CSV table of C-alpha atoms in Angstrom, one decimal:
chain,number,residue,atom,x,y,z
A,1,ASP,CA,0.0,0.0,0.0
A,2,ILE,CA,1.1,3.6,-0.6
A,3,GLN,CA,1.8,5.5,2.5
A,4,MET,CA,1.0,9.3,2.6
A,5,THR,CA,2.9,11.4,5.1
A,6,GLN,CA,1.8,15.0,5.7
A,7,SER,CA,3.7,17.7,7.6
A,8,PRO,CA,3.1,19.3,9.8
A,9,SER,CA,0.4,17.7,11.7
A,10,THR,CA,-0.6,21.0,13.3
A,11,LEU,CA,0.1,24.5,12.0
A,12,SER,CA,-0.7,27.7,13.8
A,13,ALA,CA,-1.1,30.8,11.7
A,14,SER,CA,-2.9,34.1,11.5
A,15,VAL,CA,-5.2,35.7,9.0
A,16,GLY,CA,-3.2,37.0,6.1
A,17,ASP,CA,-0.4,34.4,6.4
A,18,ARG,CA,1.0,32.3,3.6
A,19,VAL,CA,1.0,28.7,4.6
A,20,THR,CA,2.5,25.6,3.1
A,21,ILE,CA,1.5,22.0,3.8
A,22,THR,CA,3.6,19.1,2.5
A,23,CYS,CA,2.6,15.6,1.5
A,24,ARG,CA,5.0,12.7,0.7
A,25,ALA,CA,4.1,9.5,-0.9
A,26,SER,CA,6.0,6.2,-0.2
A,27,GLN,CA,6.3,5.6,-4.0
A,28,SER,CA,5.6,7.6,-7.1
A,29,ILE,CA,2.0,8.4,-7.7
A,30,SER,CA,2.6,10.7,-10.8
A,31,SER,CA,0.1,13.6,-10.3
A,32,TRP,CA,-2.7,11.5,-8.9
A,33,LEU,CA,-2.9,13.5,-5.7
A,34,ALA,CA,-5.8,15.4,-4.3
A,35,TRP,CA,-6.3,17.8,-1.4
A,36,TYR,CA,-9.5,18.0,0.8
A,37,GLN,CA,-10.6,20.4,3.4
A,38,GLN,CA,-12.6,19.3,6.4
A,39,LYS,CA,-14.3,21.5,9.0
A,40,PRO,CA,-15.5,20.1,12.3
A,41,GLY,CA,-18.7,18.0,12.0
A,42,LYS,CA,-18.7,18.3,8.2
A,43,ALA,CA,-17.8,16.1,5.3
A,44,PRO,CA,-14.6,16.6,3.5
A,45,LYS,CA,-14.6,18.9,0.5
A,46,LEU,CA,-12.4,18.6,-2.6
A,47,LEU,CA,-10.1,21.5,-3.2
A,48,ILE,CA,-7.4,20.3,-5.7
A,49,TYR,CA,-7.1,17.3,-7.9
A,50,LYS,CA,-4.4,16.0,-10.1
A,51,ALA,CA,-1.8,17.7,-7.9
A,52,SER,CA,-2.5,21.3,-9.1
A,53,SER,CA,-6.0,21.6,-10.6
A,54,LEU,CA,-8.3,23.8,-8.7
A,55,GLU,CA,-11.9,22.4,-8.2
A,56,SER,CA,-14.6,24.7,-9.4
A,57,GLY,CA,-15.6,27.3,-6.9
A,58,VAL,CA,-12.5,27.0,-4.7
A,59,PRO,CA,-10.8,30.4,-4.1
A,60,SER,CA,-7.6,31.1,-6.1
A,61,ARG,CA,-5.6,31.6,-2.9
A,62,PHE,CA,-5.4,27.8,-2.8
A,63,SER,CA,-2.8,26.2,-5.0
A,64,GLY,CA,-1.1,22.8,-5.3
A,65,SER,CA,2.0,21.6,-6.8
A,66,GLY,CA,4.3,18.6,-7.2
A,67,SER,CA,4.5,15.2,-8.8
A,68,GLY,CA,6.1,11.8,-8.2
A,69,THR,CA,6.4,11.6,-4.4
A,70,GLU,CA,6.5,15.3,-3.1
A,71,PHE,CA,3.5,17.6,-3.1
A,72,THR,CA,2.5,20.9,-1.7
A,73,LEU,CA,-0.6,22.7,-0.8
A,74,ILE,CA,-0.2,26.5,-0.4
A,75,ILE,CA,-2.8,29.0,0.9
A,76,SER,CA,-1.4,32.4,-0.2
A,77,SER,CA,-3.3,34.6,2.2
A,78,LEU,CA,-5.2,32.9,5.0
A,79,GLN,CA,-8.8,33.9,5.5
A,80,PRO,CA,-10.9,33.1,8.6
A,81,ASP,CA,-12.9,30.4,6.8
A,82,ASP,CA,-9.7,28.5,6.0
A,83,PHE,CA,-9.1,27.3,9.5
A,84,ALA,CA,-9.8,23.6,9.1
A,85,THR,CA,-8.1,20.2,8.7
A,86,TYR,CA,-6.5,19.4,5.3
A,87,TYR,CA,-5.8,15.9,4.0
A,88,CYS,CA,-3.8,14.8,1.0
A,89,HIS,CA,-5.0,11.7,-0.8
A,90,GLN,CA,-3.5,9.4,-3.5
A,91,TYR,CA,-5.7,7.9,-6.1
A,92,ASN,CA,-3.0,6.2,-8.2
A,93,ASN,CA,-3.4,2.8,-6.8
A,94,TYR,CA,-6.0,0.8,-4.8
A,95,PRO,CA,-6.2,0.8,-1.8
A,96,TYR,CA,-6.6,4.5,-1.9
A,97,THR,CA,-4.9,6.2,1.1
A,98,PHE,CA,-4.9,9.5,2.8
A,99,GLY,CA,-2.4,11.5,4.7
A,100,GLN,CA,-3.0,11.8,8.5
A,101,GLY,CA,-4.2,15.4,8.2
A,102,THR,CA,-3.0,18.9,9.0
A,103,ASN,CA,-4.9,20.8,11.5
A,104,LEU,CA,-4.6,24.5,10.6
A,105,GLU,CA,-5.5,26.6,13.7
A,106,ILE,CA,-5.4,30.3,14.6
B,1,GLN,CA,-27.6,19.5,-7.2
B,2,VAL,CA,-25.8,16.4,-6.1
B,3,GLN,CA,-27.1,14.8,-2.9
B,4,LEU,CA,-25.8,11.7,-1.1
B,5,VAL,CA,-27.7,10.7,2.0
B,6,GLU,CA,-26.4,7.8,4.2
B,7,SER,CA,-28.5,5.8,6.5
B,8,GLY,CA,-28.4,2.6,8.6
B,9,GLY,CA,-25.8,3.5,11.2
B,10,GLY,CA,-26.3,2.7,14.9
B,11,VAL,CA,-24.9,0.9,17.8
B,12,VAL,CA,-24.1,-2.9,17.2
B,13,GLN,CA,-22.3,-5.5,19.2
B,14,PRO,CA,-18.9,-6.9,18.1
B,15,GLY,CA,-19.3,-9.8,15.8
B,16,ARG,CA,-22.7,-8.7,14.5
B,17,SER,CA,-23.7,-7.2,11.1
B,18,LEU,CA,-25.0,-4.0,9.8
B,19,ARG,CA,-25.9,-2.7,6.3
B,20,LEU,CA,-25.5,0.9,5.4
B,21,SER,CA,-27.4,2.6,2.6
B,22,CYS,CA,-26.6,5.7,0.5
B,23,ALA,CA,-29.3,7.3,-1.5
B,24,ALA,CA,-28.1,9.3,-4.5
B,25,SER,CA,-29.7,12.1,-6.5
B,26,GLY,CA,-28.7,15.1,-8.7
B,27,PHE,CA,-26.4,13.1,-11.0
B,28,THR,CA,-26.5,10.1,-13.3
B,29,PHE,CA,-25.9,7.5,-10.7
B,30,SER,CA,-25.7,4.5,-13.1
B,31,SER,CA,-22.7,6.2,-14.9
B,32,ASN,CA,-20.8,6.8,-11.7
B,33,GLY,CA,-18.5,4.7,-9.6
B,34,MET,CA,-19.0,5.1,-5.9
B,35,HIS,CA,-16.8,5.0,-2.7
B,36,TRP,CA,-17.2,4.4,1.0
B,37,VAL,CA,-14.8,6.2,3.2
B,38,ARG,CA,-14.7,6.2,7.0
B,39,GLN,CA,-13.5,8.3,9.9
B,40,ALA,CA,-13.0,7.1,13.4
B,41,PRO,CA,-14.0,9.6,16.1
B,42,GLY,CA,-11.3,12.3,16.2
B,43,LYS,CA,-9.1,10.5,13.6
B,44,GLY,CA,-8.2,10.8,10.0
B,45,LEU,CA,-9.9,9.5,6.8
B,46,GLU,CA,-9.7,5.8,5.8
B,47,TRP,CA,-10.8,4.7,2.4
B,48,VAL,CA,-13.0,1.6,2.7
B,49,ALA,CA,-14.3,0.4,-0.7
B,50,VAL,CA,-15.2,1.3,-4.3
B,51,ILE,CA,-17.6,-0.1,-6.9
B,52,SER,CA,-17.7,0.6,-10.6
B,53,SER,CA,-20.7,2.1,-12.3
B,54,ASP,CA,-22.1,-1.2,-13.4
B,55,GLY,CA,-21.1,-3.0,-10.2
B,56,SER,CA,-18.7,-5.4,-11.9
B,57,THR,CA,-15.5,-4.2,-10.3
B,58,LYS,CA,-14.9,-3.8,-6.6
B,59,HIS,CA,-11.9,-3.0,-4.4
B,60,TYR,CA,-11.6,-3.0,-0.6
B,61,GLY,CA,-9.2,-1.6,2.0
B,62,ASP,CA,-7.1,-4.1,3.8
B,63,SER,CA,-8.8,-3.6,7.2
B,64,VAL,CA,-12.2,-4.6,5.8
B,65,LYS,CA,-11.4,-7.1,3.1
B,66,GLY,CA,-13.4,-10.3,3.5
B,67,ARG,CA,-15.8,-8.7,6.1
B,68,PHE,CA,-17.4,-5.9,4.1
B,69,THR,CA,-19.2,-6.0,0.8
B,70,ILE,CA,-20.0,-3.0,-1.4
B,71,SER,CA,-23.0,-3.3,-3.8
B,72,ARG,CA,-25.4,-1.0,-5.7
B,73,ASP,CA,-28.8,-1.0,-7.2
B,74,ASN,CA,-28.8,1.4,-10.2
B,75,SER,CA,-32.6,1.0,-10.6
B,76,LYS,CA,-33.0,2.6,-7.2
B,77,ASN,CA,-30.0,5.0,-7.2
B,78,MET,CA,-28.8,3.2,-4.1
B,79,LEU,CA,-25.3,2.3,-2.8
B,80,TYR,CA,-24.9,-0.2,0.0
B,81,LEU,CA,-22.2,-1.4,2.4
B,82,GLN,CA,-22.8,-4.8,4.1
B,83,MET,CA,-20.6,-5.0,7.2
B,84,ASN,CA,-20.1,-8.4,8.8
B,85,SER,CA,-18.0,-9.5,11.7
B,86,LEU,CA,-17.9,-6.0,13.1
B,87,ARG,CA,-15.0,-5.1,15.3
B,88,ILE,CA,-14.7,-2.2,17.9
B,89,GLU,CA,-12.2,-0.6,15.5
B,90,ASP,CA,-14.9,-0.3,12.9
B,91,THR,CA,-16.5,2.4,14.9
B,92,ALA,CA,-16.6,5.5,12.7
B,93,ILE,CA,-18.6,7.9,10.6
B,94,TYR,CA,-19.1,6.2,7.2
B,95,TYR,CA,-19.3,8.5,4.2
B,96,CYS,CA,-20.5,7.6,0.7
B,97,ALA,CA,-19.0,9.6,-2.2
B,98,ASN,CA,-19.2,9.7,-5.9
B,99,TYR,CA,-16.6,9.6,-8.6
B,100,TYR,CA,-15.3,13.0,-9.6
B,101,ASP,CA,-16.0,14.1,-13.3
B,102,GLY,CA,-15.7,10.7,-14.8
B,103,SER,CA,-12.5,9.8,-13.0
B,104,SER,CA,-12.2,7.4,-10.0
B,105,LEU,CA,-11.2,10.3,-7.7
B,106,ILE,CA,-13.5,10.8,-4.6
B,107,GLY,CA,-15.6,13.8,-5.6
B,108,PHE,CA,-18.7,14.8,-3.6
B,109,TRP,CA,-19.2,13.3,-0.1
B,110,GLY,CA,-22.5,12.7,1.8
B,111,GLN,CA,-22.8,13.9,5.4
B,112,GLY,CA,-22.1,10.4,6.8
B,113,THR,CA,-23.7,7.9,9.2
B,114,LEU,CA,-22.2,6.9,12.5
B,115,VAL,CA,-21.6,3.2,13.3
B,116,THR,CA,-20.6,2.4,16.9
B,117,VAL,CA,-19.4,-1.1,17.6
B,118,SER,CA,-19.7,-1.7,21.4
B,119,SER,CA,-20.6,-4.4,23.8
């Protein structure tokens, strides 16, 4: 199985900050990497797919990059609505796997 | 708009069975593969199973293989997860989700149903 490792696990930031979350795959997954945002008590929401493609309706302050085994999610200027947990997810091979999550807190 | 509504969760004893359902609307269900994903309380996401649009292809996560069965009824726009030999560690919110835009990526998620395995 492909292991997905996110860092950091917790990130403290302020409104207006630029933040970076990293995800590493245990083997190459090409660009088959997605990012989800989850708020407490809610279902996850797709933000980015194929490593760098922004889902419709997602603000442009979110961006993704990477390929192979190293991937990055960047939020260019944090807004109050962005404080949530973020998960990376590989959909290159079954069984699909997720990173352990990054809790972005104020 | 896309709607996925899970049901069938509840409290069940270890070793017993439970069947979850997911009612789909707002998209062409019979053309979409579907996933189940779970989340233990306070924990991260764990992919459980996937089924192709016609039901002919299925894959399972290692922790549920041989115990859980995913199925669908395209005439009713329904997705199911039959869970047998339940364990305490199966306690989680179970989400159904559809394929994203024709790919096998997990796209839109339902709100989930809570399964608690406890004696």
